[in-house]
Amino acid sequence: MREYTLQTHSYEETEQFGENFSKLVQAGDVVLLNGDLGVGKTTFTRGLARGLGIKKNVKSPTFTLIREYKDGRLPLYHMDAYRLESSPDEDLGFDEYFQGNGVTVVEWPQFIKDEVPDDHISVNIKRQNEDDRQISIKLYGSSYENRNFGEVL
Ligand code: ADP
Ligand code: MG
């Protein structure tokens, strides 16, 4: 497992971090976004989408659970598992996304733990105060062995 850490000091910096991160993502990548409500998970995803060349406005998929964006360099599948806390066995066909041709980003991944592939990237965002965030990125599995995020962050 490899780990990178950084800090951001504004919404814009977290969005820029997402855009930088997008430069190294590949088809089949699974990115878990851990952190409390309002910490910046959707903000990161907006930057990632922008970096992939997606023009559509990224909206939180809280009610739809999954939103798909297909107008960028790679398809982006944006999931929010928050509502599955109360029905963790609901099968939404996660594997189709995880093994698909796009990048899957999951907010509240703890609620679909059993569905998540062993190979994944975990992004943990912690709120330090109003505008400061501590971010750590952990790469799990051989899929990410040759990915040097240190170069782009
Ligand atoms: P989540 O998806 O984790 O619930 P959002 O990305 O929707 O969070 O919202 C993050 C909120 O925090 C926004 O209102 C944003 O303006 C604010 N914010 C303040 N500082 C930061 C920062 N450094 N990074 C990300 N968001 C920040
Ligand atoms: Mg969100």
CSV table of N, CA and C and ligand atoms in Angstrom, one decimal:
chain,number,residue,atom,x,y,z
A,1,MET,N,0.8,-1.2,0.0
A,1,MET,CA,0.0,0.0,0.0
A,1,MET,C,0.9,1.2,0.0
A,2,ARG,N,0.6,2.2,-0.9
A,2,ARG,CA,1.3,3.4,-0.9
A,2,ARG,C,0.4,4.6,-0.5
A,3,GLU,N,1.0,5.6,0.1
A,3,GLU,CA,0.2,6.6,0.7
A,3,GLU,C,0.7,8.0,0.3
A,4,TYR,N,-0.2,8.9,0.0
A,4,TYR,CA,0.2,10.3,-0.2
A,4,TYR,C,-0.7,11.2,0.7
A,5,THR,N,-0.1,12.3,1.1
A,5,THR,CA,-1.0,13.2,1.9
A,5,THR,C,-0.8,14.6,1.4
A,6,LEU,N,-1.8,15.4,1.5
A,6,LEU,CA,-1.8,16.8,1.2
A,6,LEU,C,-2.8,17.6,2.0
A,7,GLN,N,-2.7,18.9,1.9
A,7,GLN,CA,-3.7,19.7,2.5
A,7,GLN,C,-4.3,20.7,1.5
A,8,THR,N,-5.6,21.0,1.7
A,8,THR,CA,-6.2,22.0,0.9
A,8,THR,C,-6.8,23.1,1.8
A,9,HIS,N,-6.9,24.3,1.3
A,9,HIS,CA,-7.3,25.4,2.1
A,9,HIS,C,-8.5,26.1,1.6
A,10,SER,N,-9.2,25.6,0.6
A,10,SER,CA,-10.4,26.1,0.0
A,10,SER,C,-11.1,25.1,-0.9
A,11,TYR,N,-12.3,25.4,-1.2
A,11,TYR,CA,-13.1,24.6,-2.1
A,11,TYR,C,-12.4,24.4,-3.4
A,12,GLU,N,-11.8,25.6,-3.9
A,12,GLU,CA,-11.2,25.6,-5.2
A,12,GLU,C,-9.9,24.6,-5.2
A,13,GLU,N,-9.2,24.6,-4.1
A,13,GLU,CA,-8.0,23.7,-4.0
A,13,GLU,C,-8.4,22.3,-4.0
A,14,THR,N,-9.5,21.9,-3.4
A,14,THR,CA,-9.9,20.5,-3.4
A,14,THR,C,-10.4,20.1,-4.8
A,15,GLU,N,-11.0,21.1,-5.5
A,15,GLU,CA,-11.5,20.8,-6.8
A,15,GLU,C,-10.2,20.6,-7.8
A,16,GLN,N,-9.3,21.5,-7.5
A,16,GLN,CA,-8.0,21.4,-8.3
A,16,GLN,C,-7.3,20.0,-8.0
A,17,PHE,N,-7.3,19.6,-6.8
A,17,PHE,CA,-6.8,18.3,-6.4
A,17,PHE,C,-7.5,17.2,-7.2
A,18,GLY,N,-8.8,17.3,-7.4
A,18,GLY,CA,-9.5,16.3,-8.1
A,18,GLY,C,-9.1,16.3,-9.6
A,19,GLU,N,-8.9,17.5,-10.1
A,19,GLU,CA,-8.5,17.6,-11.5
A,19,GLU,C,-7.1,17.1,-11.7
A,20,ASN,N,-6.2,17.3,-10.8
A,20,ASN,CA,-4.8,16.8,-10.9
A,20,ASN,C,-4.8,15.2,-10.8
A,21,PHE,N,-5.6,14.8,-9.9
A,21,PHE,CA,-5.8,13.3,-9.7
A,21,PHE,C,-6.3,12.6,-11.0
A,22,SER,N,-7.1,13.3,-11.8
A,22,SER,CA,-7.7,12.8,-13.0
A,22,SER,C,-6.7,12.4,-14.0
A,23,LYS,N,-5.5,13.0,-13.9
A,23,LYS,CA,-4.5,12.8,-15.0
A,23,LYS,C,-4.0,11.4,-15.0
A,24,LEU,N,-4.1,10.7,-13.8
A,24,LEU,CA,-3.5,9.4,-13.7
A,24,LEU,C,-4.6,8.3,-13.7
A,25,VAL,N,-5.9,8.6,-13.7
A,25,VAL,CA,-6.9,7.6,-13.6
A,25,VAL,C,-7.1,6.8,-14.9
A,26,GLN,N,-7.4,5.6,-14.8
A,26,GLN,CA,-7.6,4.7,-15.9
A,26,GLN,C,-8.9,3.9,-15.9
A,27,ALA,N,-9.3,3.4,-17.0
A,27,ALA,CA,-10.6,2.6,-17.0
A,27,ALA,C,-10.5,1.5,-15.9
A,28,GLY,N,-11.5,1.3,-15.2
A,28,GLY,CA,-11.6,0.2,-14.2
A,28,GLY,C,-11.2,0.7,-12.8
A,29,ASP,N,-10.7,1.9,-12.7
A,29,ASP,CA,-10.3,2.4,-11.4
A,29,ASP,C,-11.5,2.6,-10.4
A,30,VAL,N,-11.3,2.3,-9.2
A,30,VAL,CA,-12.3,2.5,-8.2
A,30,VAL,C,-11.8,3.4,-7.1
A,31,VAL,N,-12.4,4.5,-6.9
A,31,VAL,CA,-12.0,5.5,-5.9
A,31,VAL,C,-13.0,5.7,-4.8
A,32,LEU,N,-12.6,5.3,-3.5
A,32,LEU,CA,-13.5,5.5,-2.4
A,32,LEU,C,-13.3,6.8,-1.7
A,33,LEU,N,-14.3,7.6,-1.5
A,33,LEU,CA,-14.2,8.9,-0.9
A,33,LEU,C,-14.7,8.8,0.6
A,34,ASN,N,-13.8,8.8,1.5
A,34,ASN,CA,-14.2,8.7,2.9
A,34,ASN,C,-14.2,10.1,3.6
A,35,GLY,N,-15.1,10.4,4.4
A,35,GLY,CA,-15.2,11.6,5.1
A,35,GLY,C,-16.6,12.0,5.5
A,36,ASP,N,-16.7,12.9,6.5
A,36,ASP,CA,-18.0,13.3,6.9
A,36,ASP,C,-18.8,14.1,5.9
A,37,LEU,N,-20.0,14.4,6.2
A,37,LEU,CA,-20.9,15.2,5.4
A,37,LEU,C,-20.3,16.6,5.3
A,38,GLY,N,-20.2,17.2,4.1
A,38,GLY,CA,-19.7,18.5,3.9
A,38,GLY,C,-18.2,18.7,3.9
A,39,VAL,N,-17.5,17.6,3.8
A,39,VAL,CA,-16.0,17.6,3.9
A,39,VAL,C,-15.4,17.9,2.6
A,40,GLY,N,-16.1,17.6,1.5
A,40,GLY,CA,-15.6,17.9,0.1
A,40,GLY,C,-15.5,16.7,-0.8
A,41,LYS,N,-16.3,15.7,-0.6
A,41,LYS,CA,-16.2,14.5,-1.5
A,41,LYS,C,-16.8,14.9,-2.9
A,42,THR,N,-17.9,15.5,-2.9
A,42,THR,CA,-18.5,15.9,-4.2
A,42,THR,C,-17.7,17.0,-4.9
A,43,THR,N,-17.1,17.9,-4.1
A,43,THR,CA,-16.2,18.9,-4.6
A,43,THR,C,-15.0,18.2,-5.4
A,44,PHE,N,-14.4,17.2,-4.7
A,44,PHE,CA,-13.3,16.5,-5.4
A,44,PHE,C,-13.8,15.8,-6.7
A,45,THR,N,-15.0,15.3,-6.6
A,45,THR,CA,-15.5,14.6,-7.8
A,45,THR,C,-15.7,15.6,-9.0
A,46,ARG,N,-16.2,16.8,-8.6
A,46,ARG,CA,-16.3,17.9,-9.6
A,46,ARG,C,-15.0,18.1,-10.4
A,47,GLY,N,-13.9,18.2,-9.6
A,47,GLY,CA,-12.6,18.5,-10.2
A,47,GLY,C,-12.2,17.3,-11.0
A,48,LEU,N,-12.4,16.1,-10.6
A,48,LEU,CA,-12.1,14.9,-11.3
A,48,LEU,C,-12.8,14.9,-12.7
A,49,ALA,N,-14.1,15.2,-12.6
A,49,ALA,CA,-14.9,15.3,-13.8
A,49,ALA,C,-14.4,16.3,-14.8
A,50,ARG,N,-14.0,17.5,-14.2
A,50,ARG,CA,-13.5,18.6,-15.1
A,50,ARG,C,-12.2,18.1,-15.8
A,51,GLY,N,-11.4,17.4,-15.0
A,51,GLY,CA,-10.1,16.9,-15.5
A,51,GLY,C,-10.3,15.9,-16.6
A,52,LEU,N,-11.4,15.2,-16.5
A,52,LEU,CA,-11.7,14.1,-17.6
A,52,LEU,C,-12.3,14.8,-18.8
A,53,GLY,N,-12.6,16.1,-18.7
A,53,GLY,CA,-13.2,16.8,-19.9
A,53,GLY,C,-14.7,16.7,-19.9
A,54,ILE,N,-15.3,16.3,-18.7
A,54,ILE,CA,-16.7,16.2,-18.7
A,54,ILE,C,-17.3,17.6,-18.5
A,55,LYS,N,-18.2,18.0,-19.4
A,55,LYS,CA,-18.8,19.4,-19.3
A,55,LYS,C,-20.0,19.5,-18.5
A,56,LYS,N,-20.7,18.4,-18.3
A,56,LYS,CA,-21.9,18.4,-17.5
A,56,LYS,C,-21.6,18.8,-16.1
A,57,ASN,N,-22.6,19.4,-15.4
A,57,ASN,CA,-22.4,19.8,-14.1
A,57,ASN,C,-22.6,18.6,-13.2
A,58,VAL,N,-21.6,18.3,-12.3
A,58,VAL,CA,-21.7,17.1,-11.4
A,58,VAL,C,-22.6,17.5,-10.2
A,59,LYS,N,-23.7,16.7,-10.1
A,59,LYS,CA,-24.6,16.9,-9.0
A,59,LYS,C,-24.5,15.7,-8.0
A,60,SER,N,-24.7,15.9,-6.8
A,60,SER,CA,-24.7,14.9,-5.8
A,60,SER,C,-25.7,13.8,-6.1
A,61,PRO,N,-25.3,12.5,-6.2
A,61,PRO,CA,-26.2,11.4,-6.5
A,61,PRO,C,-26.9,10.9,-5.3
A,62,THR,N,-27.1,11.7,-4.3
A,62,THR,CA,-27.7,11.2,-3.0
A,62,THR,C,-29.0,10.5,-3.2
A,63,PHE,N,-29.9,11.0,-4.1
A,63,PHE,CA,-31.2,10.4,-4.3
A,63,PHE,C,-31.2,9.4,-5.4
A,64,THR,N,-30.4,9.6,-6.4
A,64,THR,CA,-30.3,8.6,-7.5
A,64,THR,C,-29.4,7.5,-7.3
A,65,LEU,N,-28.5,7.6,-6.3
A,65,LEU,CA,-27.5,6.6,-5.9
A,65,LEU,C,-26.3,6.6,-6.9
A,66,ILE,N,-26.6,6.6,-8.2
A,66,ILE,CA,-25.5,6.6,-9.2
A,66,ILE,C,-25.8,7.6,-10.3
A,67,ARG,N,-24.8,8.3,-10.7
A,67,ARG,CA,-24.9,9.2,-11.9
A,67,ARG,C,-23.8,8.8,-12.9
A,68,GLU,N,-24.1,8.8,-14.1
A,68,GLU,CA,-23.1,8.4,-15.1
A,68,GLU,C,-22.8,9.6,-16.0
A,69,TYR,N,-21.5,9.9,-16.3
A,69,TYR,CA,-21.1,11.0,-17.2
A,69,TYR,C,-20.3,10.4,-18.3
A,70,LYS,N,-20.7,10.5,-19.5
A,70,LYS,CA,-20.0,9.8,-20.6
A,70,LYS,C,-19.4,10.7,-21.6
A,71,ASP,N,-19.3,12.0,-21.3
A,71,ASP,CA,-18.8,12.9,-22.4
A,71,ASP,C,-17.3,13.3,-22.2
A,72,GLY,N,-16.6,12.5,-21.3
A,72,GLY,CA,-15.2,12.8,-21.1
A,72,GLY,C,-14.2,11.8,-21.6
A,73,ARG,N,-12.9,11.9,-21.3
A,73,ARG,CA,-11.9,11.0,-21.7
A,73,ARG,C,-12.2,9.5,-21.3
A,74,LEU,N,-12.8,9.4,-20.2
A,74,LEU,CA,-13.3,8.1,-19.7
A,74,LEU,C,-14.7,8.3,-19.1
A,75,PRO,N,-15.6,7.3,-19.1
A,75,PRO,CA,-16.8,7.4,-18.4
A,75,PRO,C,-16.6,7.6,-16.9
A,76,LEU,N,-17.4,8.4,-16.2
A,76,LEU,CA,-17.3,8.6,-14.8
A,76,LEU,C,-18.6,8.1,-14.2
A,77,TYR,N,-18.5,7.1,-13.2
A,77,TYR,CA,-19.7,6.6,-12.5
A,77,TYR,C,-19.6,7.2,-11.1
A,78,HIS,N,-20.5,8.0,-10.7
A,78,HIS,CA,-20.4,8.7,-9.4
A,78,HIS,C,-21.5,8.1,-8.5
A,79,MET,N,-21.1,7.4,-7.5
A,79,MET,CA,-22.1,6.8,-6.6
A,79,MET,C,-22.1,7.4,-5.2
A,80,ASP,N,-23.3,7.4,-4.6
A,80,ASP,CA,-23.4,7.8,-3.2
A,80,ASP,C,-24.2,6.8,-2.5
A,81,ALA,N,-23.5,6.0,-1.6
A,81,ALA,CA,-24.1,4.9,-1.0
A,81,ALA,C,-24.8,5.2,0.4
A,82,TYR,N,-24.9,6.5,0.7
A,82,TYR,CA,-25.4,6.9,2.0
A,82,TYR,C,-26.8,6.3,2.3
A,83,ARG,N,-27.7,6.3,1.3
A,83,ARG,CA,-29.0,5.8,1.5
A,83,ARG,C,-29.1,4.3,1.7
A,84,LEU,N,-27.9,3.6,1.4
A,84,LEU,CA,-27.9,2.1,1.5
A,84,LEU,C,-27.6,1.7,2.9
A,85,GLU,N,-27.3,2.7,3.8
A,85,GLU,CA,-27.1,2.3,5.2
A,85,GLU,C,-28.2,1.4,5.8
A,86,SER,N,-29.4,1.7,5.4
A,86,SER,CA,-30.5,1.0,5.9
A,86,SER,C,-30.9,-0.2,5.1
A,87,SER,N,-30.3,-0.4,3.9
A,87,SER,CA,-30.6,-1.6,3.1
A,87,SER,C,-29.3,-2.0,2.4
A,88,PRO,N,-28.3,-2.5,3.2
A,88,PRO,CA,-27.0,-2.8,2.6
A,88,PRO,C,-27.0,-4.0,1.6
A,89,ASP,N,-28.1,-4.8,1.6
A,89,ASP,CA,-28.1,-5.9,0.7
A,89,ASP,C,-28.7,-5.6,-0.6
A,90,GLU,N,-29.1,-4.4,-0.8
A,90,GLU,CA,-29.7,-4.0,-2.1
A,90,GLU,C,-28.6,-4.2,-3.2
A,91,ASP,N,-28.9,-4.9,-4.2
A,91,ASP,CA,-27.9,-5.1,-5.3
A,91,ASP,C,-28.2,-4.2,-6.4
A,92,LEU,N,-27.4,-3.2,-6.6
A,92,LEU,CA,-27.6,-2.2,-7.6
A,92,LEU,C,-26.7,-2.5,-8.8
A,93,GLY,N,-26.1,-3.7,-8.9
A,93,GLY,CA,-25.3,-4.1,-10.0
A,93,GLY,C,-23.9,-3.4,-9.9
A,94,PHE,N,-23.4,-3.3,-8.7
A,94,PHE,CA,-22.1,-2.6,-8.5
A,94,PHE,C,-21.0,-3.1,-9.4
A,95,ASP,N,-21.0,-4.4,-9.5
A,95,ASP,CA,-19.9,-5.1,-10.3
A,95,ASP,C,-19.8,-4.5,-11.7
A,96,GLU,N,-20.9,-4.3,-12.3
A,96,GLU,CA,-21.0,-3.8,-13.7
A,96,GLU,C,-20.2,-2.5,-13.8
A,97,TYR,N,-20.3,-1.7,-12.7
A,97,TYR,CA,-19.6,-0.4,-12.7
A,97,TYR,C,-18.1,-0.6,-12.4
A,98,PHE,N,-17.9,-1.4,-11.3
A,98,PHE,CA,-16.5,-1.6,-10.8
A,98,PHE,C,-15.6,-2.2,-11.9
A,99,GLN,N,-16.2,-3.1,-12.7
A,99,GLN,CA,-15.4,-3.8,-13.7
A,99,GLN,C,-15.6,-3.2,-15.1
A,100,GLY,N,-16.3,-2.0,-15.1
A,100,GLY,CA,-16.6,-1.4,-16.4
A,100,GLY,C,-15.5,-0.6,-17.0
A,101,ASN,N,-15.8,0.1,-18.0
A,101,ASN,CA,-14.8,0.9,-18.8
A,101,ASN,C,-14.5,2.3,-18.2
A,102,GLY,N,-15.1,2.5,-17.1
A,102,GLY,CA,-14.9,3.9,-16.6
A,102,GLY,C,-14.2,3.9,-15.2
A,103,VAL,N,-14.3,5.1,-14.6
A,103,VAL,CA,-13.8,5.3,-13.3
A,103,VAL,C,-15.0,5.4,-12.4
A,104,THR,N,-15.0,4.6,-11.3
A,104,THR,CA,-16.1,4.7,-10.3
A,104,THR,C,-15.6,5.4,-9.1
A,105,VAL,N,-16.4,6.4,-8.7
A,105,VAL,CA,-16.1,7.2,-7.5
A,105,VAL,C,-17.3,6.9,-6.5
A,106,VAL,N,-17.0,6.5,-5.3
A,106,VAL,CA,-18.0,6.2,-4.3
A,106,VAL,C,-17.9,7.1,-3.1
A,107,GLU,N,-19.0,7.8,-2.8
A,107,GLU,CA,-19.2,8.5,-1.5
A,107,GLU,C,-19.9,7.6,-0.6
A,108,TRP,N,-19.5,7.6,0.7
A,108,TRP,CA,-20.0,6.7,1.8
A,108,TRP,C,-19.8,5.2,1.4
A,109,PRO,N,-18.5,4.9,1.1
A,109,PRO,CA,-18.3,3.5,0.7
A,109,PRO,C,-18.5,2.5,1.8
A,110,GLN,N,-18.4,3.0,3.1
A,110,GLN,CA,-18.6,2.0,4.2
A,110,GLN,C,-19.9,1.3,4.2
A,111,PHE,N,-20.9,1.8,3.5
A,111,PHE,CA,-22.2,1.2,3.4
A,111,PHE,C,-22.3,0.1,2.3
A,112,ILE,N,-21.2,0.0,1.5
A,112,ILE,CA,-21.3,-1.1,0.5
A,112,ILE,C,-19.9,-1.9,0.6
A,113,LYS,N,-19.4,-2.0,1.8
A,113,LYS,CA,-18.1,-2.6,2.1
A,113,LYS,C,-17.9,-3.9,1.3
A,114,ASP,N,-18.9,-4.8,1.4
A,114,ASP,CA,-18.8,-6.1,0.8
A,114,ASP,C,-18.7,-6.1,-0.7
A,115,GLU,N,-19.1,-5.0,-1.3
A,115,GLU,CA,-19.2,-5.0,-2.8
A,115,GLU,C,-17.8,-4.4,-3.4
A,116,VAL,N,-17.1,-3.7,-2.5
A,116,VAL,CA,-15.9,-3.0,-3.0
A,116,VAL,C,-14.8,-4.0,-3.4
A,117,PRO,N,-14.2,-3.8,-4.6
A,117,PRO,CA,-13.0,-4.7,-4.9
A,117,PRO,C,-11.8,-4.5,-4.0
A,118,ASP,N,-11.0,-5.5,-3.9
A,118,ASP,CA,-9.8,-5.4,-3.1
A,118,ASP,C,-8.8,-4.3,-3.6
A,119,ASP,N,-8.7,-4.2,-4.9
A,119,ASP,CA,-7.9,-3.2,-5.6
A,119,ASP,C,-8.7,-1.9,-5.7
A,120,HIS,N,-8.3,-0.9,-4.9
A,120,HIS,CA,-9.0,0.4,-5.0
A,120,HIS,C,-8.1,1.5,-4.4
A,121,ILE,N,-8.5,2.7,-4.7
A,121,ILE,CA,-7.9,3.8,-4.1
A,121,ILE,C,-8.8,4.4,-3.1
A,122,SER,N,-8.2,4.7,-1.9
A,122,SER,CA,-9.0,5.3,-0.8
A,122,SER,C,-8.6,6.7,-0.6
A,123,VAL,N,-9.5,7.6,-0.7
A,123,VAL,CA,-9.2,9.0,-0.4
A,123,VAL,C,-9.9,9.4,0.8
A,124,ASN,N,-9.2,9.8,1.9
A,124,ASN,CA,-9.8,10.2,3.1
A,124,ASN,C,-9.6,11.7,3.3
A,125,ILE,N,-10.8,12.3,3.5
A,125,ILE,CA,-10.7,13.8,3.7
A,125,ILE,C,-11.2,14.1,5.1
A,126,LYS,N,-10.4,14.9,5.8
A,126,LYS,CA,-10.7,15.3,7.2
A,126,LYS,C,-10.8,16.8,7.3
A,127,ARG,N,-11.9,17.3,7.9
A,127,ARG,CA,-12.1,18.7,8.1
A,127,ARG,C,-11.3,19.2,9.3
A,128,GLN,N,-10.4,20.2,9.1
A,128,GLN,CA,-9.6,20.7,10.2
A,128,GLN,C,-10.2,21.9,10.8
A,129,ASN,N,-10.7,22.8,9.9
A,129,ASN,CA,-11.6,23.9,10.4
A,129,ASN,C,-12.4,24.3,9.1
A,130,GLU,N,-13.0,25.4,9.2
A,130,GLU,CA,-14.0,25.8,8.1
A,130,GLU,C,-13.4,25.5,6.7
A,131,ASP,N,-12.2,25.9,6.4
A,131,ASP,CA,-11.7,25.9,5.0
A,131,ASP,C,-10.5,24.9,4.8
A,132,ASP,N,-10.0,24.3,5.9
A,132,ASP,CA,-8.8,23.5,5.7
A,132,ASP,C,-9.2,22.0,5.8
A,133,ARG,N,-8.6,21.3,4.9
A,133,ARG,CA,-8.8,19.8,4.8
A,133,ARG,C,-7.5,19.1,4.7
A,134,GLN,N,-7.4,18.0,5.5
A,134,GLN,CA,-6.3,17.1,5.5
A,134,GLN,C,-6.7,15.9,4.6
A,135,ILE,N,-5.9,15.6,3.5
A,135,ILE,CA,-6.3,14.6,2.6
A,135,ILE,C,-5.3,13.5,2.5
A,136,SER,N,-5.7,12.2,2.7
A,136,SER,CA,-4.7,11.1,2.4
A,136,SER,C,-5.2,10.2,1.4
A,137,ILE,N,-4.3,9.7,0.5
A,137,ILE,CA,-4.7,8.9,-0.6
A,137,ILE,C,-3.9,7.5,-0.4
A,138,LYS,N,-4.6,6.4,-0.4
A,138,LYS,CA,-4.0,5.1,-0.2
A,138,LYS,C,-4.3,4.3,-1.4
A,139,LEU,N,-3.3,3.6,-1.9
A,139,LEU,CA,-3.5,2.8,-3.1
A,139,LEU,C,-3.4,1.3,-2.7
A,140,TYR,N,-4.4,0.6,-2.9
A,140,TYR,CA,-4.4,-0.8,-2.6
A,140,TYR,C,-4.5,-1.7,-3.8
A,141,GLY,N,-3.5,-2.7,-3.9
A,141,GLY,CA,-3.6,-3.7,-4.9
A,141,GLY,C,-2.6,-3.4,-6.1
A,142,SER,N,-2.4,-4.5,-6.9
A,142,SER,CA,-1.4,-4.4,-7.9
A,142,SER,C,-1.9,-3.5,-9.1
A,143,SER,N,-3.2,-3.3,-9.2
A,143,SER,CA,-3.7,-2.4,-10.3
A,143,SER,C,-3.0,-1.1,-10.3
A,144,TYR,N,-2.6,-0.6,-9.1
A,144,TYR,CA,-2.1,0.7,-8.9
A,144,TYR,C,-0.6,0.8,-8.6
A,145,GLU,N,0.1,-0.4,-8.8
A,145,GLU,CA,1.5,-0.5,-8.5
A,145,GLU,C,2.4,0.6,-9.2
A,146,ASN,N,2.0,0.8,-10.5
A,146,ASN,CA,2.8,1.7,-11.3
A,146,ASN,C,2.3,3.1,-11.5
A,147,ARG,N,1.4,3.5,-10.6
A,147,ARG,CA,0.8,4.8,-10.6
A,147,ARG,C,1.4,5.7,-9.6
A,148,ASN,N,2.1,6.7,-10.1
A,148,ASN,CA,2.8,7.6,-9.2
A,148,ASN,C,2.1,8.9,-9.1
A,149,PHE,N,1.1,9.0,-8.1
A,149,PHE,CA,0.3,10.2,-7.9
A,149,PHE,C,1.2,11.3,-7.4
A,150,GLY,N,2.3,11.0,-6.8
A,150,GLY,CA,3.2,12.0,-6.3
A,150,GLY,C,3.6,13.0,-7.4
A,151,GLU,N,3.6,12.5,-8.7
A,151,GLU,CA,4.0,13.4,-9.8
A,151,GLU,C,2.9,14.5,-10.1
A,152,VAL,N,1.7,14.2,-9.8
A,152,VAL,CA,0.6,15.1,-10.3
A,152,VAL,C,0.0,15.9,-9.2
A,153,LEU,N,0.2,15.5,-7.9
A,153,LEU,CA,-0.5,16.2,-6.9
A,153,LEU,C,0.2,17.5,-6.4
B,1,ADP,P1,-19.5,16.2,0.7
B,1,ADP,O1,-19.8,15.7,-0.7
B,1,ADP,O2,-18.3,15.6,1.4
B,1,ADP,O3,-20.7,16.1,1.6
B,1,ADP,P2,-19.4,18.8,-0.6
B,1,ADP,O4,-18.2,18.7,-1.5
B,1,ADP,O5,-20.7,18.7,-1.1
B,1,ADP,O6,-19.1,17.7,0.6
B,1,ADP,O7,-19.3,20.2,0.2
B,1,ADP,C1,-18.1,20.7,0.8
B,1,ADP,C2,-18.4,22.0,1.5
B,1,ADP,O8,-17.3,22.5,2.2
B,1,ADP,C3,-18.7,23.1,0.4
B,1,ADP,O9,-19.8,23.9,1.0
B,1,ADP,C4,-17.4,23.9,0.3
B,1,ADP,O10,-17.6,25.2,-0.1
B,1,ADP,C5,-16.9,23.8,1.7
B,1,ADP,N1,-15.4,23.8,1.8
B,1,ADP,C6,-14.7,24.7,2.6
B,1,ADP,N2,-13.4,24.5,2.5
B,1,ADP,C7,-13.2,23.4,1.6
B,1,ADP,C8,-12.1,22.7,1.2
B,1,ADP,N3,-10.8,23.0,1.5
B,1,ADP,N4,-12.3,21.6,0.3
B,1,ADP,C9,-13.6,21.3,0.0
B,1,ADP,N5,-14.7,21.9,0.4
B,1,ADP,C10,-14.5,23.0,1.2
B,2,MG,MG,-21.4,14.6,-1.5
